[in-house]
C-alpha cells in the first residue's frame, strides 16, 4: 500500500514482482529465509523486529505482524502483513537508557562523595587533639630543645592532615566555599601532592 511505499521511498512500479526478502537488510536475510517457512507452517507471528532498507540506502527498524491466508482446501494463498516503523521509538528507548545510566553514575559519585565526607569528618576529629596538644606542648618547650623540633613536625603533619580534610570535604561538597584571589603556584603545589598520591 501507499504507506508502505512512502516509508521505504519506493514507487509502486519499482516493487511489484520483487521478493519481500530483497527489502530486508542483509544482516537479517538469513534469519528471514530460515524462519519464513516456519511462519507459513504456524500461520501467524506477532512483533518480530528487523531492519528494512529504504530506496536511498538508509534503514528503518520495523515491528512485523503477519498472518497466513489460506485457500478453502487449506493450501497457502497469501500473507497478510502489518509493518510498524519503530525506529523513533527505539531511539527514544536508547536515549532513556543512556539517561538512566548517567543518573546511576551520578548517584554513585554522590554516594562516594558522601562516604568521603563522612570519613573526612571522622579523620578531622582524630586530628583535632593532635594539633591542639601539639600547640600546647610547643608553648611549654624550649625552642632549642630536640623535643620542640619533634613536636613541630607533629604539628606540621597534623595541619597537613587538616588541609587534606578540607580538600576531601570540598570534593564531597560538604564544605562551604569562599571565593577569594589566590596565588596559582600554591594551588599547583597542592594539586601535584594530590596527583602523586592518586596517579601511579
XYZ file of N, CA and C in Angstrom:
600
model
N 0.837 -1.198 0.000
C 0.000 0.000 0.000
C 0.877 1.255 0.000
N 0.233 2.409 -0.087
C 0.985 3.647 -0.252
C 1.807 4.001 0.987
N 1.275 3.667 2.159
C 2.024 3.955 3.385
C 3.333 3.183 3.407
N 3.291 1.924 3.014
C 4.498 1.091 2.965
C 5.481 1.647 1.946
N 4.966 2.044 0.788
C 5.816 2.610 -0.257
C 6.477 3.899 0.223
N 5.689 4.747 0.908
C 6.225 6.025 1.390
C 7.289 5.801 2.460
N 7.068 4.798 3.315
C 8.027 4.529 4.391
C 9.372 4.108 3.835
N 9.367 3.370 2.716
C 10.621 2.886 2.137
C 11.105 3.737 0.958
N 10.267 4.674 0.494
C 10.705 5.594 -0.556
C 10.593 5.049 -1.968
N 9.800 4.010 -2.169
C 9.665 3.406 -3.491
C 8.367 3.844 -4.170
N 8.360 3.687 -5.514
C 7.123 3.798 -6.268
C 6.566 2.388 -6.463
N 5.261 2.324 -6.715
C 4.601 1.017 -6.833
C 5.247 0.152 -7.917
N 5.574 0.773 -9.036
C 6.118 0.020 -10.162
C 7.505 -0.560 -9.842
N 8.187 0.037 -8.871
C 9.544 -0.412 -8.551
C 9.569 -1.672 -7.683
N 8.460 -1.993 -7.041
C 8.474 -3.130 -6.115
C 7.629 -4.304 -6.585
N 6.721 -4.069 -7.513
C 5.889 -5.176 -7.982
C 6.778 -6.220 -8.659
N 6.578 -7.464 -8.254
C 7.369 -8.561 -8.826
C 8.640 -8.875 -8.069
N 8.987 -8.025 -7.074
C 10.199 -8.285 -6.284
C 9.868 -9.170 -5.080
N 10.879 -9.867 -4.613
C 10.727 -10.675 -3.411
C 10.797 -9.776 -2.197
N 9.955 -10.070 -1.222
C 9.966 -9.264 0.001
C 11.342 -9.266 0.658
N 12.032 -10.395 0.564
C 13.364 -10.501 1.159
C 14.364 -9.514 0.578
N 14.091 -9.001 -0.631
C 15.002 -8.019 -1.243
C 15.024 -6.713 -0.469
N 13.977 -6.452 0.294
C 13.871 -5.198 1.032
C 14.485 -5.303 2.437
N 14.855 -6.503 2.832
C 15.376 -6.713 4.185
C 16.870 -6.446 4.212
N 17.329 -5.861 5.304
C 18.767 -5.599 5.478
C 19.546 -6.914 5.385
N 20.717 -6.882 4.716
C 21.491 -8.126 4.537
C 21.750 -8.897 5.825
N 21.924 -8.172 6.940
C 22.196 -8.857 8.208
C 21.020 -9.706 8.679
N 19.829 -9.425 8.152
C 18.628 -10.120 8.602
C 18.097 -11.127 7.583
N 18.689 -11.178 6.388
C 18.137 -12.035 5.328
C 18.189 -13.511 5.697
N 19.313 -13.944 6.262
C 19.442 -15.357 6.627
C 18.390 -15.730 7.663
N 18.157 -14.824 8.610
C 17.150 -15.064 9.649
C 15.762 -15.169 9.015
N 15.477 -14.298 8.058
C 14.173 -14.315 7.396
C 13.986 -15.599 6.590
N 14.994 -15.954 5.790
C 14.892 -17.152 4.955
C 14.736 -18.417 5.791
N 15.333 -18.394 6.984
C 15.242 -19.558 7.865
C 13.868 -19.674 8.517
N 13.283 -18.520 8.844
C 12.051 -18.542 9.636
C 10.759 -18.381 8.831
N 10.857 -17.942 7.574
C 9.618 -17.749 6.812
C 8.849 -19.063 6.610
N 9.521 -20.185 6.275
C 8.773 -21.450 6.177
C 8.102 -21.828 7.494
N 8.756 -21.525 8.616
C 8.171 -21.800 9.922
C 6.931 -20.924 10.140
N 7.021 -19.682 9.681
C 5.884 -18.758 9.774
C 4.698 -19.290 8.956
N 4.974 -19.806 7.759
C 3.912 -20.357 6.908
C 3.255 -21.571 7.576
N 4.086 -22.348 8.281
C 3.553 -23.549 8.934
C 2.710 -23.191 10.157
N 3.172 -22.206 10.928
C 2.445 -21.811 12.140
C 1.200 -21.007 11.789
N 1.338 -20.098 10.823
C 0.192 -19.329 10.364
C 0.125 -17.902 10.868
N 0.939 -17.568 11.907
C 0.861 -16.216 12.451
C 2.109 -15.901 13.274
N 2.591 -14.679 13.164
C 3.666 -14.187 14.031
C 3.311 -12.777 14.471
N 3.787 -12.406 15.664
C 3.487 -11.085 16.216
C 4.759 -10.433 16.752
N 4.976 -9.185 16.369
C 6.038 -8.384 16.973
C 7.452 -8.815 16.657
N 7.700 -9.390 15.479
C 9.067 -9.723 15.090
C 9.756 -8.445 14.603
N 10.942 -8.170 15.100
C 11.642 -6.932 14.740
C 12.824 -7.227 13.820
N 12.964 -6.398 12.792
C 14.131 -6.487 11.899
C 14.260 -5.169 11.142
N 15.360 -5.024 10.429
C 15.618 -3.789 9.690
C 15.307 -3.978 8.213
N 14.732 -2.936 7.631
C 14.473 -2.915 6.194
C 15.253 -1.763 5.565
N 15.647 -1.979 4.308
C 16.468 -0.990 3.607
C 15.567 -0.125 2.730
N 15.682 1.193 2.904
C 14.922 2.118 2.081
C 15.605 2.293 0.721
N 14.923 2.919 -0.189
C 15.453 3.114 -1.527
C 16.752 3.921 -1.506
N 16.849 4.885 -0.574
C 18.045 5.727 -0.507
C 19.205 5.047 0.231
N 19.007 3.798 0.669
C 20.088 3.060 1.335
C 20.048 3.109 2.850
N 19.269 4.033 3.410
C 19.127 4.090 4.863
C 18.212 2.954 5.338
N 18.177 2.751 6.635
C 17.393 1.642 7.167
C 16.345 2.141 8.160
N 15.299 1.345 8.311
C 14.317 1.591 9.360
C 14.122 0.280 10.128
N 13.851 0.422 11.401
C 13.552 -0.738 12.239
C 12.039 -0.919 12.271
N 11.592 -2.116 11.935
C 10.156 -2.348 11.883
C 9.762 -3.480 12.818
N 8.523 -3.391 13.286
C 7.904 -4.481 14.028
C 6.890 -5.123 13.088
N 7.025 -6.415 12.888
C 6.255 -7.119 11.867
C 5.206 -8.036 12.501
N 3.957 -7.882 12.044
C 2.879 -8.796 12.415
C 2.410 -9.453 11.120
N 2.393 -10.761 11.103
C 1.994 -11.459 9.879
C 0.999 -12.568 10.142
N 0.119 -12.775 9.136
C -0.854 -13.860 9.231
C -1.014 -14.476 7.850
N -1.038 -15.801 7.830
C -1.148 -16.522 6.570
C -2.611 -16.663 6.169
N -2.901 -16.305 4.896
C -4.229 -16.562 4.336
C -4.197 -17.856 3.546
N -5.205 -18.687 3.721
C -5.221 -19.992 3.063
C -6.438 -20.154 2.155
N -6.299 -21.045 1.185
C -7.397 -21.391 0.288
C -8.371 -22.314 1.020
N -9.577 -22.492 0.462
C -10.558 -23.372 1.115
C -10.029 -24.787 1.390
N -9.104 -25.228 0.554
C -8.570 -26.578 0.769
C -7.403 -26.586 1.757
N -7.092 -25.403 2.335
C -6.040 -25.343 3.358
C -4.665 -25.002 2.851
N -4.517 -24.890 1.521
C -3.204 -24.572 0.973
C -2.897 -23.073 1.110
N -1.601 -22.749 1.083
C -1.152 -21.358 1.222
C -1.699 -20.503 0.082
N -2.234 -19.353 0.439
C -2.765 -18.434 -0.571
C -1.971 -17.136 -0.607
N -1.845 -16.481 0.558
C -1.155 -15.191 0.615
C -0.772 -14.866 2.055
N 0.037 -13.847 2.187
C 0.474 -13.404 3.501
C -0.068 -11.997 3.770
N -0.728 -11.824 4.897
C -1.191 -10.502 5.316
C -0.162 -9.936 6.291
N 0.387 -8.783 5.958
C 1.489 -8.222 6.759
C 1.150 -6.829 7.269
N 1.555 -6.553 8.481
C 1.471 -5.203 9.046
C 2.866 -4.832 9.537
N 3.370 -3.703 9.046
C 4.680 -3.209 9.460
C 4.501 -1.913 10.251
N 5.196 -1.833 11.346
C 5.143 -0.618 12.156
C 6.567 -0.093 12.293
N 6.810 1.103 11.772
C 8.145 1.711 11.875
C 8.389 2.121 13.325
N 9.318 1.431 13.986
C 9.596 1.709 15.402
C 10.981 2.333 15.594
N 11.541 2.883 14.508
C 12.884 3.483 14.595
C 12.916 4.607 15.627
N 11.931 5.514 15.561
C 11.891 6.626 16.517
C 11.683 6.142 17.934
N 10.808 5.145 18.106
C 10.548 4.590 19.434
C 11.818 3.979 20.020
N 12.576 3.257 19.185
C 13.799 2.623 19.665
C 14.853 3.670 20.045
N 14.927 4.757 19.261
C 15.866 5.835 19.600
C 15.519 6.449 20.944
N 14.213 6.640 21.197
C 13.787 7.192 22.482
C 14.135 6.237 23.626
N 13.957 4.937 23.395
C 14.297 3.950 24.418
C 15.794 3.967 24.713
N 16.598 4.045 23.661
C 18.051 4.085 23.845
C 18.478 5.346 24.576
N 17.839 6.480 24.249
C 18.156 7.730 24.931
C 17.762 7.651 26.402
N 16.622 7.030 26.682
C 16.182 6.864 28.067
C 17.165 5.986 28.850
N 17.621 4.909 28.204
C 18.601 4.030 28.857
C 19.896 4.778 29.134
N 20.301 5.619 28.151
C 21.539 6.396 28.335
C 21.394 7.361 29.507
N 20.236 8.017 29.605
C 19.999 8.955 30.703
C 19.929 8.227 32.048
N 19.334 7.030 32.043
C 19.264 6.251 33.282
C 20.662 5.845 33.741
N 21.509 5.428 32.790
C 22.879 5.071 33.136
C 23.644 6.273 33.678
N 23.412 7.436 33.057
C 24.071 8.656 33.518
C 23.596 9.018 34.920
N 22.297 8.856 35.175
C 21.749 9.152 36.501
C 22.326 8.201 37.545
N 22.431 6.909 37.178
C 23.015 5.933 38.100
C 24.464 6.281 38.420
N 25.202 6.731 37.389
C 26.591 7.111 37.601
C 26.694 8.316 38.522
N 25.792 9.282 38.338
C 25.780 10.463 39.202
C 25.465 10.081 40.645
N 24.548 9.132 40.814
C 24.199 8.683 42.161
C 25.384 7.977 42.817
N 26.149 7.206 42.013
C 27.341 6.544 42.547
C 28.369 7.580 43.008
N 28.561 8.607 42.168
C 29.519 9.660 42.515
C 29.074 10.389 43.778
N 27.762 10.638 43.884
C 27.237 11.303 45.082
C 27.459 10.437 46.318
N 27.267 9.110 46.161
C 27.485 8.192 47.280
C 28.942 8.195 47.710
N 29.842 8.214 46.725
C 31.282 8.264 47.033
C 31.612 9.552 47.767
N 30.997 10.659 47.295
C 31.226 11.941 47.954
C 30.742 11.936 49.399
N 29.563 11.345 49.625
C 29.030 11.261 50.998
C 29.935 10.408 51.879
N 30.424 9.294 51.324
C 31.331 8.421 52.078
C 32.628 9.152 52.405
N 33.165 9.852 51.401
C 34.403 10.597 51.624
C 34.208 11.680 52.671
N 33.032 12.350 52.615
C 32.754 13.389 53.599
C 32.670 12.835 55.013
N 32.039 11.658 55.158
C 31.949 11.040 56.488
C 33.309 10.650 57.028
N 34.145 10.069 56.159
C 35.498 9.687 56.577
C 36.301 10.925 56.957
N 36.146 11.994 56.164
C 36.890 13.229 56.431
C 36.510 13.818 57.793
N 35.226 13.795 58.125
C 34.797 14.313 59.426
C 35.397 13.497 60.570
N 35.402 12.162 60.407
C 35.993 11.310 61.439
C 37.497 11.578 61.564
N 38.150 11.715 60.425
C 39.588 11.981 60.419
C 39.886 13.323 61.074
N 39.019 14.302 60.831
C 39.202 15.627 61.425
C 39.080 15.564 62.951
N 38.153 14.720 63.441
C 38.004 14.553 64.888
C 39.249 13.924 65.515
N 39.903 13.039 64.744
C 41.151 12.423 65.224
C 42.285 13.442 65.255
N 42.321 14.294 64.228
C 43.409 15.272 64.122
C 43.281 16.408 65.130
N 42.063 16.737 65.522
C 41.846 17.896 66.383
C 42.686 17.847 67.659
N 42.666 16.768 68.433
C 43.504 16.752 69.641
C 44.995 16.706 69.315
N 45.374 16.106 68.184
C 46.794 16.053 67.796
C 47.323 17.472 67.588
N 46.581 18.270 66.842
C 47.003 19.646 66.573
C 46.950 20.482 67.846
N 45.841 20.326 68.563
C 45.677 21.131 69.780
C 46.741 20.838 70.818
N 46.993 19.570 71.108
C 48.009 19.200 72.101
C 49.408 19.599 71.662
N 49.668 19.507 70.343
C 50.989 19.902 69.835
C 51.236 21.384 70.073
N 50.204 22.199 69.838
C 50.348 23.640 70.062
C 50.590 23.948 71.547
N 49.884 23.224 72.428
C 50.086 23.430 73.862
C 51.488 22.998 74.296
N 51.965 21.886 73.749
C 53.307 21.397 74.103
C 54.386 22.384 73.660
N 54.205 22.980 72.484
C 55.212 23.913 71.968
C 55.351 25.128 72.885
N 54.254 25.514 73.536
C 54.327 26.662 74.448
C 55.170 26.335 75.681
N 55.211 25.058 76.062
C 55.947 24.661 77.275
C 57.386 24.221 76.996
N 57.720 24.031 75.707
C 59.056 23.531 75.371
C 59.958 24.656 74.910
N 61.227 24.513 75.213
C 62.223 25.496 74.760
C 62.418 25.347 73.262
N 62.452 26.479 72.530
C 62.636 26.398 71.081
C 63.919 25.680 70.664
N 64.905 25.628 71.558
C 66.175 24.985 71.208
C 66.202 23.496 71.532
N 65.196 22.991 72.182
C 65.208 21.600 72.615
C 64.852 20.655 71.454
N 65.380 19.420 71.456
C 65.039 18.429 70.422
C 63.551 18.106 70.412
N 62.949 18.131 71.633
C 61.533 17.812 71.711
C 60.684 18.828 70.952
N 61.148 20.129 71.015
C 60.426 21.195 70.317
C 60.390 20.916 68.810
N 61.523 20.476 68.250
C 61.595 20.184 66.813
C 60.671 19.012 66.453
N 60.642 17.971 67.315
C 59.802 16.808 67.037
C 58.325 17.163 67.111
N 57.943 17.948 68.143
C 56.537 18.343 68.269
C 56.131 19.245 67.108
N 57.094 20.073 66.637
C 56.811 20.927 65.480
C 56.485 20.076 64.261
N 57.215 18.971 64.083
C 56.924 18.066 62.964
C 55.537 17.426 63.117
N 55.191 17.079 64.365
C 53.859 16.515 64.612
C 52.778 17.530 64.260
N 52.987 18.800 64.686
C 52.012 19.852 64.396
C 51.891 20.091 62.891
N 53.035 20.101 62.193
C 53.018 20.297 60.738
C 52.244 19.177 60.044
N 52.479 17.931 60.473
C 51.763 16.794 59.886
C 50.272 16.890 60.181
N 49.910 17.312 61.392
C 48.504 17.461 61.751
C 47.816 18.513 60.909
N 48.517 19.637 60.673
C 47.933 20.706 59.856
C 47.781 20.267 58.398
N 48.757 19.492 57.914
C 48.637 18.981 56.550
C 47.435 18.044 56.446
N 47.239 17.244 57.511
C 46.063 16.376 57.533
C 44.776 17.181 57.520
N 44.757 18.300 58.257
C 43.563 19.159 58.286
C 43.281 19.762 56.919
N 44.356 20.151 56.206
C 44.184 20.684 54.856
C 43.627 19.615 53.917
N 44.106 18.392 54.102
C 43.595 17.293 53.291
C 42.111 17.070 53.556
N 41.708 17.179 54.817
C 40.295 17.044 55.171
C 39.473 18.103 54.443
N 39.974 19.336 54.391
C 39.254 20.410 53.700
C 39.084 20.089 52.219
N 40.145 19.521 51.623
C 40.058 19.164 50.203
C 39.017 18.074 49.975
N 38.998 17.082 50.847
C 38.017 15.997 50.712
C 36.607 16.529 50.888
N 36.414 17.421 51.859
C 35.090 17.996 52.075
C 34.660 18.859 50.882
N 35.621 19.524 50.259
C 35.305 20.303 49.055
C 34.872 19.377 47.932
N 35.584 18.246 47.808
C 35.228 17.264 46.788
C 33.831 16.708 47.026
N 33.503 16.448 48.283
C 32.200 15.865 48.602
C 31.109 16.928 48.736
N 31.476 18.196 48.508
C 30.519 19.315 48.540
C 29.848 19.457 49.901
N 30.582 19.138 50.916
C 30.046 19.300 52.266
C 30.762 20.431 53.001
N 31.369 21.286 52.253
C 32.137 22.372 52.867
C 31.792 23.661 52.136
N 31.547 24.720 52.885
C 31.203 25.998 52.264
C 32.426 26.584 51.557
N 32.193 27.129 50.380
C 33.275 27.714 49.595
C 33.251 29.226 49.727
N 34.434 29.777 49.807
C 34.565 31.230 49.851
C 35.502 31.635 48.720
N 34.989 32.459 47.813
C 35.789 32.890 46.676
C 36.738 33.998 47.096
N 38.004 33.821 46.729
C 39.000 34.847 47.033
C 40.182 34.692 46.074
N 40.922 35.777 45.828
C 42.091 35.664 44.937
C 43.196 34.844 45.601
N 43.883 34.047 44.789
C 44.966 33.205 45.314
C 46.159 33.266 44.366
N 47.320 32.863 44.899
C 48.498 32.718 44.054
C 48.456 31.316 43.453
N 48.470 31.251 42.139
C 48.221 29.985 41.454
C 49.285 28.941 41.755
N 50.546 29.371 42.042
C 51.595 28.369 42.268
C 51.333 27.525 43.510
N 50.704 28.135 44.533
C 50.398 27.364 45.741
C 49.336 26.312 45.449
N 48.376 26.651 44.593
C 47.341 25.699 44.204
C 47.962 24.546 43.408
N 48.887 24.893 42.507
C 49.539 23.862 41.696
C 50.340 22.901 42.565
N 50.986 23.410 43.597
C 51.742 22.538 44.505
C 50.815 21.545 45.194
N 49.636 22.019 45.626
C 48.681 21.134 46.281
C 48.138 20.095 45.303
N 47.907 20.545 44.056
C 47.413 19.612 43.037
C 48.444 18.525 42.771
N 49.718 18.905 42.715
C 50.777 17.922 42.486
C 50.856 16.914 43.616
N 50.693 17.392 44.856
C 50.702 16.481 46.005
C 49.553 15.477 45.888
N 48.366 15.984 45.498
C 47.208 15.117 45.371
C 47.383 14.117 44.227
N 47.976 14.593 43.127
C 48.182 13.714 41.978
C 49.173 12.598 42.306
N 50.200 12.925 43.066
C 51.208 11.899 43.401
C 50.612 10.771 44.225
N 49.605 11.071 45.003
C 49.001 10.032 45.848
C 47.907 9.264 45.136
N 47.446 9.761 43.977
C 46.329 9.102 43.298
C 46.709 8.516 41.942
N 47.764 9.061 41.307
C 48.168 8.587 39.976
C 49.521 7.903 40.075
N 49.623 6.662 39.595
C 50.926 5.962 39.656
C 52.011 6.718 38.921
